[in-house]
PDB file of C-alpha atoms and ligand atoms in Angstrom:
ATOM      1  CA  MET A 268     153.845  19.384-214.970  1.00  0.00           C
ATOM      2  CA  SER A 269     154.565  17.873-218.219  1.00  0.00           C
ATOM      3  CA  SER A 270     157.450  16.247-219.874  1.00  0.00           C
ATOM      4  CA  SER A 271     157.437  13.766-222.302  1.00  0.00           C
ATOM      5  CA  SER A 272     159.997  11.745-220.431  1.00  0.00           C
ATOM      6  CA  PHE A 273     157.852  10.686-217.387  1.00  0.00           C
ATOM      7  CA  SER A 274     155.586   7.766-217.997  1.00  0.00           C
ATOM      8  CA  SER A 275     153.820   7.686-214.567  1.00  0.00           C
ATOM      9  CA  CYS A 276     153.814   8.685-211.373  1.00  0.00           C
ATOM     10  CA  ALA A 277     154.041   5.298-209.681  1.00  0.00           C
ATOM     11  CA  SER A 278     157.436   5.485-208.477  1.00  0.00           C
ATOM     12  CA  CYS A 279     160.309   7.699-207.996  1.00  0.00           C
ATOM     13  CA  PHE A 280     161.724  10.041-210.606  1.00  0.00           C
ATOM     14  CA  LEU A 281     164.585   8.001-211.429  1.00  0.00           C
ATOM     15  CA  GLN A 282     162.671   4.998-212.287  1.00  0.00           C
ATOM     16  CA  ASN A 283     160.687   6.720-214.482  1.00  0.00           C
ATOM     17  CA  HIS A 284     163.235   9.038-215.837  1.00  0.00           C
ATOM     18  CA  GLN A 285     165.354   6.981-217.896  1.00  0.00           C
ATOM     19  CA  GLY A 286     164.903   8.861-221.423  1.00  0.00           C
ATOM     20  CA  GLY A 287     161.588   7.136-222.259  1.00  0.00           C
ATOM     21  CA  GLY A 288     162.660   3.710-220.409  1.00  0.00           C
ATOM     22  CA  GLY A 289     165.737   2.611-222.031  1.00  0.00           C
ATOM     23  CA  GLY A 290     168.530   5.263-221.833  1.00  0.00           C
ATOM     24  CA  ARG A 291     170.736   5.366-218.862  1.00  0.00           C
ATOM     25  CA  CYS A 292     170.997   8.710-216.914  1.00  0.00           C
ATOM     26  CA  SER A 293     174.517   7.917-215.258  1.00  0.00           C
ATOM     27  CA  ARG A 294     174.965  11.268-213.431  1.00  0.00           C
ATOM     28  CA  ARG A 295     171.399  11.654-212.400  1.00  0.00           C
ATOM     29  CA  THR A 296     171.384   8.421-210.997  1.00  0.00           C
ATOM     30  CA  ARG A 297     174.341   9.212-208.854  1.00  0.00           C
ATOM     31  CA  ARG A 298     173.169  12.391-207.469  1.00  0.00           C
ATOM     32  CA  GLN A 299     169.446  11.510-207.153  1.00  0.00           C
ATOM     33  CA  ARG A 300     167.833   9.556-204.501  1.00  0.00           C
ATOM     34  CA  CYS A 301     164.612   7.997-204.065  1.00  0.00           C
ATOM     35  CA  PRO A 302     162.711   9.703-201.449  1.00  0.00           C
ATOM     36  CA  SER A 303     161.248   6.551-200.383  1.00  0.00           C
ATOM     37  CA  SER A 304     164.285   4.526-199.380  1.00  0.00           C
ATOM     38  CA  SER A 305     165.042   6.573-196.225  1.00  0.00           C
ATOM     39  CA  SER A 306     163.781   9.800-194.928  1.00  0.00           C
ATOM     40  CA  SER A 307     167.102  10.646-193.192  1.00  0.00           C
ATOM     41  CA  ARG A 308     168.510  10.395-196.314  1.00  0.00           C
ATOM     42  CA  ARG A 309     166.238  12.713-198.249  1.00  0.00           C
ATOM     43  CA  GLN A 310     167.119  15.321-195.506  1.00  0.00           C
ATOM     44  CA  ARG A 311     170.954  14.985-196.607  1.00  0.00           C
ATOM     45  CA  ARG A 312     170.899  14.119-200.068  1.00  0.00           C
ATOM     46  CA  VAL A 313     170.194  15.799-203.363  1.00  0.00           C
ATOM     47  CA  LEU A 314     166.760  15.609-203.772  1.00  0.00           C
ATOM     48  CA  PHE A 315     164.548  15.168-207.110  1.00  0.00           C
ATOM     49  CA  LEU A 316     161.254  13.406-206.391  1.00  0.00           C
ATOM     50  CA  ARG A 317     158.345  12.066-208.091  1.00  0.00           C
ATOM     51  CA  ALA A 318     157.653  12.699-211.725  1.00  0.00           C
ATOM     52  CA  CYS A 319     153.795  13.666-210.786  1.00  0.00           C
ATOM     53  CA  ALA A 320     153.414  17.294-209.732  1.00  0.00           C
ATOM     54  CA  ALA A 321     150.663  17.428-207.766  1.00  0.00           C
ATOM     55  CA  GLN A 322     147.896  18.235-209.447  1.00  0.00           C
ATOM     56  CA  ARG A 323     145.985  22.051-208.540  1.00  0.00           C
ATOM     57  CA  THR A 324     142.672  22.748-208.628  1.00  0.00           C
ATOM     58  CA  SER A 325     141.324  26.292-209.166  1.00  0.00           C
ATOM     59  CA  GLY A 326     138.521  27.963-206.898  1.00  0.00           C
ATOM     60  CA  ASN A 327     134.990  27.447-207.249  1.00  0.00           C
ATOM     61  CA  ASP A 328     133.399  29.996-209.138  1.00  0.00           C
ATOM     62  CA  ASP A 329     129.739  29.672-207.533  1.00  0.00           C
ATOM     63  CA  ASP A 330     130.963  31.261-204.561  1.00  0.00           C
ATOM     64  CA  LEU A 331     131.751  34.496-205.971  1.00  0.00           C
ATOM     65  CA  ASP A 332     128.878  37.499-205.196  1.00  0.00           C
ATOM     66  CA  GLU A 333     127.400  38.936-207.870  1.00  0.00           C
ATOM     67  CA  ASP A 334     128.502  42.355-207.285  1.00  0.00           C
ATOM     68  CA  GLU A 335     130.623  44.453-209.552  1.00  0.00           C
ATOM     69  CA  ASP A 336     134.144  43.410-208.392  1.00  0.00           C
ATOM     70  CA  ALA A 337     133.229  39.438-208.146  1.00  0.00           C
ATOM     71  CA  THR A 338     131.885  39.809-211.934  1.00  0.00           C
ATOM     72  CA  LYS A 339     135.124  41.078-212.877  1.00  0.00           C
ATOM     73  CA  THR A 340     136.815  38.531-211.217  1.00  0.00           C
ATOM     74  CA  LYS A 341     134.980  35.623-212.648  1.00  0.00           C
ATOM     75  CA  GLN A 342     135.642  37.146-216.065  1.00  0.00           C
ATOM     76  CA  GLN A 343     139.446  37.063-215.286  1.00  0.00           C
ATOM     77  CA  HIS A 344     138.792  33.282-213.997  1.00  0.00           C
ATOM     78  CA  GLN A 345     136.978  32.671-217.228  1.00  0.00           C
ATOM     79  CA  ARG A 346     139.407  34.322-219.418  1.00  0.00           C
ATOM     80  CA  ASN A 347     142.169  31.946-217.612  1.00  0.00           C
ATOM     81  CA  GLU A 348     140.131  28.830-217.937  1.00  0.00           C
ATOM     82  CA  LYS A 349     141.019  29.203-221.792  1.00  0.00           C
ATOM     83  CA  LYS A 350     144.518  29.258-221.236  1.00  0.00           C
ATOM     84  CA  PRO A 351     146.949  26.735-219.310  1.00  0.00           C
ATOM     85  CA  LYS A 352     148.188  27.278-215.988  1.00  0.00           C
ATOM     86  CA  LYS A 353     151.369  28.555-215.753  1.00  0.00           C
ATOM     87  CA  ASN A 354     154.230  26.327-214.353  1.00  0.00           C
ATOM     88  CA  ILE A 355     155.975  27.996-211.320  1.00  0.00           C
ATOM     89  CA  ALA A 356     159.563  27.311-210.134  1.00  0.00           C
ATOM     90  CA  VAL A 357     160.150  28.695-206.586  1.00  0.00           C
ATOM     91  CA  PHE A 358     163.952  29.140-205.579  1.00  0.00           C
ATOM     92  CA  ILE A 359     163.869  28.878-201.845  1.00  0.00           C
ATOM     93  CA  SER A 360     166.841  28.893-199.100  1.00  0.00           C
ATOM     94  CA  GLY A 361     164.855  29.198-195.801  1.00  0.00           C
ATOM     95  CA  GLY A 362     161.304  28.651-194.426  1.00  0.00           C
ATOM     96  CA  GLY A 363     159.480  29.008-197.481  1.00  0.00           C
ATOM     97  CA  SER A 364     156.599  31.131-196.000  1.00  0.00           C
ATOM     98  CA  ASN A 365     156.499  33.177-199.263  1.00  0.00           C
ATOM     99  CA  MET A 366     156.237  29.839-201.194  1.00  0.00           C
ATOM    100  CA  ARG A 367     153.382  28.590-199.188  1.00  0.00           C
ATOM    101  CA  ALA A 368     151.595  32.047-199.662  1.00  0.00           C
ATOM    102  CA  VAL A 369     151.842  31.799-203.380  1.00  0.00           C
ATOM    103  CA  HIS A 370     150.795  27.885-203.260  1.00  0.00           C
ATOM    104  CA  ALA A 371     147.801  28.894-201.444  1.00  0.00           C
ATOM    105  CA  ALA A 372     146.720  31.508-204.205  1.00  0.00           C
ATOM    106  CA  CYS A 373     147.051  28.818-207.020  1.00  0.00           C
ATOM    107  CA  GLU A 374     144.686  26.939-204.661  1.00  0.00           C
ATOM    108  CA  THR A 375     142.206  29.536-204.406  1.00  0.00           C
ATOM    109  CA  GLY A 376     142.667  30.428-208.171  1.00  0.00           C
ATOM    110  CA  GLU A 377     144.069  33.910-207.430  1.00  0.00           C
ATOM    111  CA  ILE A 378     147.107  32.967-209.271  1.00  0.00           C
ATOM    112  CA  HIS A 379     146.390  30.928-212.396  1.00  0.00           C
ATOM    113  CA  GLY A 380     149.292  28.882-212.090  1.00  0.00           C
ATOM    114  CA  GLN A 381     150.947  26.017-209.850  1.00  0.00           C
ATOM    115  CA  ILE A 382     154.207  25.163-208.362  1.00  0.00           C
ATOM    116  CA  SER A 383     155.661  22.525-210.286  1.00  0.00           C
ATOM    117  CA  LEU A 384     159.206  22.439-209.149  1.00  0.00           C
ATOM    118  CA  VAL A 385     161.110  23.825-205.894  1.00  0.00           C
ATOM    119  CA  VAL A 386     164.700  24.616-206.251  1.00  0.00           C
ATOM    120  CA  THR A 387     166.744  24.914-202.839  1.00  0.00           C
ATOM    121  CA  SER A 388     170.184  26.030-202.294  1.00  0.00           C
ATOM    122  CA  SER A 389     170.078  23.949-198.815  1.00  0.00           C
ATOM    123  CA  TYR A 390     168.968  20.532-198.184  1.00  0.00           C
ATOM    124  CA  ASN A 391     167.697  21.794-194.772  1.00  0.00           C
ATOM    125  CA  ALA A 392     165.524  24.836-196.178  1.00  0.00           C
ATOM    126  CA  GLY A 393     162.423  24.742-194.133  1.00  0.00           C
ATOM    127  CA  GLY A 394     160.221  24.799-197.634  1.00  0.00           C
ATOM    128  CA  VAL A 395     161.566  21.326-198.903  1.00  0.00           C
ATOM    129  CA  GLU A 396     159.924  19.184-196.458  1.00  0.00           C
ATOM    130  CA  TRP A 397     156.476  21.360-197.456  1.00  0.00           C
ATOM    131  CA  ALA A 398     157.323  20.406-201.392  1.00  0.00           C
ATOM    132  CA  MET A 399     158.128  16.961-200.540  1.00  0.00           C
ATOM    133  CA  ASP A 400     154.816  16.045-198.468  1.00  0.00           C
ATOM    134  CA  ARG A 401     152.887  17.523-201.844  1.00  0.00           C
ATOM    135  CA  ASP A 402     155.056  15.381-204.545  1.00  0.00           C
ATOM    136  CA  VAL A 403     156.270  18.915-205.841  1.00  0.00           C
ATOM    137  CA  PRO A 404     159.671  17.799-207.376  1.00  0.00           C
ATOM    138  CA  VAL A 405     162.722  19.589-205.252  1.00  0.00           C
ATOM    139  CA  LEU A 406     166.311  20.220-206.989  1.00  0.00           C
ATOM    140  CA  LEU A 407     169.463  21.123-204.932  1.00  0.00           C
ATOM    141  CA  TYR A 408     171.066  24.045-206.710  1.00  0.00           C
ATOM    142  CA  PRO A 409     174.142  24.968-206.521  1.00  0.00           C
ATOM    143  CA  GLY A 410     174.567  22.527-203.438  1.00  0.00           C
ATOM    144  CA  GLY A 411     176.831  23.152-200.337  1.00  0.00           C
ATOM    145  CA  LYS A 412     180.571  22.686-200.350  1.00  0.00           C
ATOM    146  CA  ASP A 413     180.086  19.042-199.269  1.00  0.00           C
ATOM    147  CA  LEU A 414     178.542  18.155-202.388  1.00  0.00           C
ATOM    148  CA  GLU A 415     181.256  16.703-205.107  1.00  0.00           C
ATOM    149  CA  GLU A 416     181.946  18.663-208.245  1.00  0.00           C
ATOM    150  CA  SER A 417     180.839  15.647-210.346  1.00  0.00           C
ATOM    151  CA  GLU A 418     177.293  15.693-208.549  1.00  0.00           C
ATOM    152  CA  ARG A 419     176.603  19.125-208.945  1.00  0.00           C
ATOM    153  CA  ILE A 420     174.247  20.511-211.500  1.00  0.00           C
ATOM    154  CA  SER A 421     175.771  23.042-213.795  1.00  0.00           C
ATOM    155  CA  PRO A 422     174.058  26.313-214.802  1.00  0.00           C
ATOM    156  CA  SER A 423     173.193  24.791-218.223  1.00  0.00           C
ATOM    157  CA  GLU A 424     171.603  21.686-216.817  1.00  0.00           C
ATOM    158  CA  LEU A 425     169.534  23.884-214.528  1.00  0.00           C
ATOM    159  CA  ASN A 426     168.697  26.073-217.224  1.00  0.00           C
ATOM    160  CA  GLU A 427     167.493  23.029-219.243  1.00  0.00           C
ATOM    161  CA  PHE A 428     165.505  21.579-216.437  1.00  0.00           C
ATOM    162  CA  LEU A 429     163.514  24.481-215.918  1.00  0.00           C
ATOM    163  CA  LYS A 430     163.016  25.310-219.547  1.00  0.00           C
ATOM    164  CA  ASN A 431     162.660  22.057-221.235  1.00  0.00           C
ATOM    165  CA  GLU A 432     161.971  19.159-218.394  1.00  0.00           C
ATOM    166  CA  TYR A 433     159.565  21.511-216.582  1.00  0.00           C
ATOM    167  CA  LYS A 434     158.617  23.753-219.080  1.00  0.00           C
ATOM    168  CA  ILE A 435     158.837  26.441-216.538  1.00  0.00           C
ATOM    169  CA  ASP A 436     156.931  29.484-217.296  1.00  0.00           C
ATOM    170  CA  VAL A 437     157.620  31.635-214.073  1.00  0.00           C
ATOM    171  CA  VAL A 438     160.540  32.070-211.873  1.00  0.00           C
ATOM    172  CA  LEU A 439     159.941  33.011-208.093  1.00  0.00           C
ATOM    173  CA  LEU A 440     163.036  33.831-205.706  1.00  0.00           C
ATOM    174  CA  ALA A 441     161.268  33.392-202.340  1.00  0.00           C
ATOM    175  CA  GLY A 442     164.239  33.825-200.064  1.00  0.00           C
ATOM    176  CA  TYR A 443     166.679  32.387-202.247  1.00  0.00           C
ATOM    177  CA  LEU A 444     170.244  33.371-201.373  1.00  0.00           C
ATOM    178  CA  ARG A 445     172.593  32.650-203.888  1.00  0.00           C
ATOM    179  CA  LEU A 446     173.192  34.528-207.218  1.00  0.00           C
ATOM    180  CA  ILE A 447     171.090  33.459-210.321  1.00  0.00           C
ATOM    181  CA  PRO A 448     173.159  32.489-213.125  1.00  0.00           C
ATOM    182  CA  PRO A 449     173.316  34.698-216.167  1.00  0.00           C
ATOM    183  CA  GLU A 450     171.855  32.311-218.749  1.00  0.00           C
ATOM    184  CA  LEU A 451     168.821  31.923-216.361  1.00  0.00           C
ATOM    185  CA  CYS A 452     168.148  35.607-216.084  1.00  0.00           C
ATOM    186  CA  ARG A 453     168.502  35.539-220.125  1.00  0.00           C
ATOM    187  CA  THR A 454     165.964  32.519-220.154  1.00  0.00           C
ATOM    188  CA  PHE A 455     163.495  34.120-217.847  1.00  0.00           C
ATOM    189  CA  GLU A 456     164.093  37.617-218.476  1.00  0.00           C
ATOM    190  CA  ASN A 457     160.966  39.553-217.209  1.00  0.00           C
ATOM    191  CA  LYS A 458     159.568  36.178-215.942  1.00  0.00           C
ATOM    192  CA  MET A 459     161.470  36.008-212.739  1.00  0.00           C
ATOM    193  CA  LEU A 460     160.547  37.814-209.783  1.00  0.00           C
ATOM    194  CA  ASN A 461     162.489  38.221-206.439  1.00  0.00           C
ATOM    195  CA  ILE A 462     160.821  39.487-203.173  1.00  0.00           C
ATOM    196  CA  HIS A 463     163.060  41.531-201.029  1.00  0.00           C
ATOM    197  CA  PRO A 464     161.915  42.719-197.291  1.00  0.00           C
ATOM    198  CA  ALA A 465     162.905  46.248-197.919  1.00  0.00           C
ATOM    199  CA  LEU A 466     162.355  49.137-200.028  1.00  0.00           C
ATOM    200  CA  LEU A 467     164.823  48.860-202.775  1.00  0.00           C
ATOM    201  CA  PRO A 468     166.904  50.532-203.859  1.00  0.00           C
ATOM    202  CA  ALA A 469     167.856  51.293-200.252  1.00  0.00           C
ATOM    203  CA  PHE A 470     169.059  48.318-197.830  1.00  0.00           C
ATOM    204  CA  GLY A 471     169.731  45.811-200.955  1.00  0.00           C
ATOM    205  CA  GLY A 472     172.727  44.329-202.437  1.00  0.00           C
ATOM    206  CA  ARG A 473     175.033  41.321-201.622  1.00  0.00           C
ATOM    207  CA  GLY A 474     174.875  40.099-197.874  1.00  0.00           C
ATOM    208  CA  MET A 475     171.613  42.023-197.062  1.00  0.00           C
ATOM    209  CA  HIS A 476     169.427  39.689-196.436  1.00  0.00           C
ATOM    210  CA  GLY A 477     167.191  38.464-193.320  1.00  0.00           C
ATOM    211  CA  ALA A 478     167.699  40.024-189.999  1.00  0.00           C
ATOM    212  CA  LYS A 479     170.710  42.096-191.378  1.00  0.00           C
ATOM    213  CA  VAL A 480     168.122  43.868-193.551  1.00  0.00           C
ATOM    214  CA  HIS A 481     165.827  44.894-190.605  1.00  0.00           C
ATOM    215  CA  GLU A 482     168.637  45.814-188.099  1.00  0.00           C
ATOM    216  CA  ALA A 483     169.918  48.173-190.923  1.00  0.00           C
ATOM    217  CA  VAL A 484     166.606  49.749-191.701  1.00  0.00           C
ATOM    218  CA  VAL A 485     166.323  50.354-187.790  1.00  0.00           C
ATOM    219  CA  ASN A 486     169.649  51.591-186.953  1.00  0.00           C
ATOM    220  CA  SER A 487     169.473  53.960-189.985  1.00  0.00           C
ATOM    221  CA  GLY A 488     166.539  55.697-188.267  1.00  0.00           C
ATOM    222  CA  ALA A 489     164.237  55.193-191.728  1.00  0.00           C
ATOM    223  CA  ARG A 490     160.597  55.522-191.011  1.00  0.00           C
ATOM    224  CA  PHE A 491     159.124  53.523-193.528  1.00  0.00           C
ATOM    225  CA  THR A 492     160.013  50.199-194.429  1.00  0.00           C
ATOM    226  CA  GLY A 493     158.137  47.434-196.705  1.00  0.00           C
ATOM    227  CA  PRO A 494     158.573  44.592-199.259  1.00  0.00           C
ATOM    228  CA  THR A 495     159.688  45.093-202.653  1.00  0.00           C
ATOM    229  CA  VAL A 496     158.975  42.975-205.578  1.00  0.00           C
ATOM    230  CA  HIS A 497     161.327  42.964-208.540  1.00  0.00           C
ATOM    231  CA  PHE A 498     162.412  41.363-211.800  1.00  0.00           C
ATOM    232  CA  VAL A 499     165.631  39.638-211.731  1.00  0.00           C
ATOM    233  CA  ASN A 500     168.996  40.518-213.176  1.00  0.00           C
ATOM    234  CA  GLU A 501     172.393  39.234-213.034  1.00  0.00           C
ATOM    235  CA  ASN A 502     172.740  41.499-209.741  1.00  0.00           C
ATOM    236  CA  PHE A 503     171.544  41.063-206.092  1.00  0.00           C
ATOM    237  CA  ASP A 504     168.468  43.152-205.843  1.00  0.00           C
ATOM    238  CA  GLU A 505     168.902  45.519-208.870  1.00  0.00           C
ATOM    239  CA  GLY A 506     166.355  44.272-211.344  1.00  0.00           C
ATOM    240  CA  LYS A 507     163.245  46.763-212.154  1.00  0.00           C
ATOM    241  CA  ILE A 508     160.872  47.174-209.500  1.00  0.00           C
ATOM    242  CA  VAL A 509     157.367  46.068-209.952  1.00  0.00           C
ATOM    243  CA  ALA A 510     155.498  46.370-206.767  1.00  0.00           C
ATOM    244  CA  GLN A 511     156.116  47.795-203.167  1.00  0.00           C
ATOM    245  CA  ARG A 512     154.402  48.109-199.667  1.00  0.00           C
ATOM    246  CA  ILE A 513     154.880  50.618-197.298  1.00  0.00           C
ATOM    247  CA  ILE A 514     154.871  50.196-193.686  1.00  0.00           C
ATOM    248  CA  ARG A 515     155.306  53.254-191.164  1.00  0.00           C
ATOM    249  CA  ILE A 516     157.911  52.292-188.610  1.00  0.00           C
ATOM    250  CA  ASP A 517     157.175  53.265-184.793  1.00  0.00           C
ATOM    251  CA  PRO A 518     160.552  54.399-183.405  1.00  0.00           C
ATOM    252  CA  SER A 519     159.979  51.933-180.403  1.00  0.00           C
ATOM    253  CA  TRP A 520     160.046  48.913-182.742  1.00  0.00           C
ATOM    254  CA  THR A 521     162.801  46.426-182.768  1.00  0.00           C
ATOM    255  CA  ALA A 522     164.167  44.857-185.975  1.00  0.00           C
ATOM    256  CA  GLU A 523     161.954  41.633-185.098  1.00  0.00           C
ATOM    257  CA  GLU A 524     159.007  43.648-185.110  1.00  0.00           C
ATOM    258  CA  VAL A 525     159.846  44.975-188.381  1.00  0.00           C
ATOM    259  CA  ALA A 526     160.682  41.686-189.990  1.00  0.00           C
ATOM    260  CA  ARG A 527     157.253  40.539-188.601  1.00  0.00           C
ATOM    261  CA  ARG A 528     155.384  43.188-189.874  1.00  0.00           C
ATOM    262  CA  VAL A 529     157.051  43.196-193.523  1.00  0.00           C
ATOM    263  CA  LEU A 530     156.759  39.448-193.639  1.00  0.00           C
ATOM    264  CA  LYS A 531     153.003  39.774-193.171  1.00  0.00           C
ATOM    265  CA  GLU A 532     153.050  42.461-196.291  1.00  0.00           C
ATOM    266  CA  GLU A 533     155.026  39.914-198.208  1.00  0.00           C
ATOM    267  CA  HIS A 534     152.698  37.389-198.091  1.00  0.00           C
ATOM    268  CA  GLU A 535     149.889  39.667-199.590  1.00  0.00           C
ATOM    269  CA  VAL A 536     152.072  41.532-202.276  1.00  0.00           C
ATOM    270  CA  PHE A 537     153.945  38.787-203.703  1.00  0.00           C
ATOM    271  CA  PRO A 538     150.930  36.499-204.842  1.00  0.00           C
ATOM    272  CA  GLU A 539     149.488  39.692-205.971  1.00  0.00           C
ATOM    273  CA  VAL A 540     152.289  39.962-208.503  1.00  0.00           C
ATOM    274  CA  VAL A 541     152.559  36.523-209.273  1.00  0.00           C
ATOM    275  CA  ALA A 542     148.925  36.616-210.084  1.00  0.00           C
ATOM    276  CA  ALA A 543     149.378  39.579-212.638  1.00  0.00           C
ATOM    277  CA  LEU A 544     152.526  37.862-214.252  1.00  0.00           C
ATOM    278  CA  CYS A 545     150.535  34.717-214.668  1.00  0.00           C
ATOM    279  CA  ASP A 546     147.489  36.403-216.355  1.00  0.00           C
ATOM    280  CA  ASP A 547     149.905  38.181-218.294  1.00  0.00           C
ATOM    281  CA  ARG A 548     149.031  41.588-216.746  1.00  0.00           C
ATOM    282  CA  ILE A 549     152.203  43.457-216.568  1.00  0.00           C
ATOM    283  CA  GLU A 550     153.292  45.575-219.252  1.00  0.00           C
ATOM    284  CA  PHE A 551     156.693  47.443-219.249  1.00  0.00           C
ATOM    285  CA  ARG A 552     157.152  50.961-219.679  1.00  0.00           C
ATOM    286  CA  GLU A 553     158.509  51.797-223.074  1.00  0.00           C
ATOM    287  CA  THR A 554     161.324  54.266-221.371  1.00  0.00           C
ATOM    288  CA  ASP A 555     162.823  52.088-219.220  1.00  0.00           C
ATOM    289  CA  GLY A 556     161.037  48.818-218.853  1.00  0.00           C
ATOM    290  CA  VAL A 557     159.838  48.925-215.624  1.00  0.00           C
ATOM    291  CA  GLY A 558     157.159  46.606-215.018  1.00  0.00           C
ATOM    292  CA  VAL A 559     153.340  47.906-214.506  1.00  0.00           C
ATOM    293  CA  ILE A 560     150.898  46.191-213.464  1.00  0.00           C
ATOM    294  CA  ILE A 561     147.630  46.129-215.018  1.00  0.00           C
ATOM    295  CA  ASP A 562     144.760  46.286-212.687  1.00  0.00           C
ATOM    296  CA  LYS A 563     142.806  42.833-212.168  1.00  0.00           C
ATOM    297  CA  MET A 564     139.411  44.681-212.276  1.00  0.00           C
ATOM    298  CA  ASP A 565     139.841  47.715-214.283  1.00  0.00           C
ATOM    299  CA  SER A 566     142.156  47.173-217.243  1.00  0.00           C
ATOM    300  CA  ASN A 567     142.546  50.792-218.063  1.00  0.00           C
ATOM    301  CA  LYS A 568     144.113  51.243-214.534  1.00  0.00           C
ATOM    302  CA  ARG A 569     148.043  50.833-213.843  1.00  0.00           C
ATOM    303  CA  TYR A 570     149.919  50.642-210.871  1.00  0.00           C
TER     304      TYR A 570
HETATM  305  C1  GRF B 221     161.683  37.048-196.735  1.00  0.00           C
HETATM  306  O1  GRF B 221     161.907  38.125-196.162  1.00  0.00           O
HETATM  307  C2  GRF B 221     162.275  37.796-198.132  1.00  0.00           C
HETATM  308  O2  GRF B 221     161.840  38.899-198.458  1.00  0.00           O
HETATM  309  C3  GRF B 221     163.517  37.433-198.258  1.00  0.00           C
HETATM  310  O3  GRF B 221     163.845  36.191-197.883  1.00  0.00           O
HETATM  311  C4  GRF B 221     162.412  36.084-196.668  1.00  0.00           C
HETATM  312  C5  GRF B 221     162.113  34.716-197.116  1.00  0.00           C
HETATM  313  O4  GRF B 221     161.407  34.151-196.053  1.00  0.00           O
HETATM  314  N1  GRF B 221     164.132  37.531-199.856  1.00  0.00           N
HETATM  315  P1  GRF B 221     160.454  32.852-196.435  1.00  0.00           P
HETATM  316  O5  GRF B 221     161.737  31.918-196.370  1.00  0.00           O
HETATM  317  O6  GRF B 221     159.426  33.041-197.673  1.00  0.00           O
HETATM  318  O7  GRF B 221     160.066  32.609-195.295  1.00  0.00           O
END
């Protein structure tokens, strides 16, 4: 994470972030709480944690075998070493298992990036505690009904935080249930990905999330399902598709069984696409702007 406003990570964000030391940040001071003051409060209140994002380390190339694939992977790593890691913001509303899968891939070096910010629509999202334990700053947006208007962050402030405060390069929606403000869609055009647990364009759109998706899939009699990764635009689940995985549905499976299998696939395909985005290995079809991944091992291959 980088910001000229951050002097150190010795204390909480509020103490450090005062416009370089002197200025007063009144709205923020009211709506952000120091997490060290009370663990129950941090569950209930808006979170904005430490100024230090955890430093990530990339994988150790010494472990790679010297076969052809490993050599190509190594070459990709070497190319990446010359570039700074991408700053990733992950938006969550739930358990955050996809966020953890992305984090794991950052740790191994598969993704040349680091999770620098988590944005949550709910204090209770499972991934919030996980992020806090790693000193990743967490921001509540847009906040529930219980949040006073004066305490809310506006779409412009959110945009500002991501772009200038945290220098975010890539935004990931990993189970985030709220609509993304149009200005954020514009700022992060072709840099914002969502993962959906069905084969879009079917079984998507407003209200289609969680168990409802898998129930609809099973009830329809569809014989195939699987996750879709797509770029984000202003409408739910409508951005251009960049990757999908297919699972054959056994007619005896319940929606829960389908959900379990799809989630497993999500944990593979999402990091793979994020890695491509962070490596600048996605190009856009001239005719319609569909994102196409350039193979990591063979730069002549597209999929
Ligand atoms: C996933 O099924 C994803 O496809 C959908 O929301 C769910 C999030 O799960 N958008 P998790 O919070 O990553 O575990």
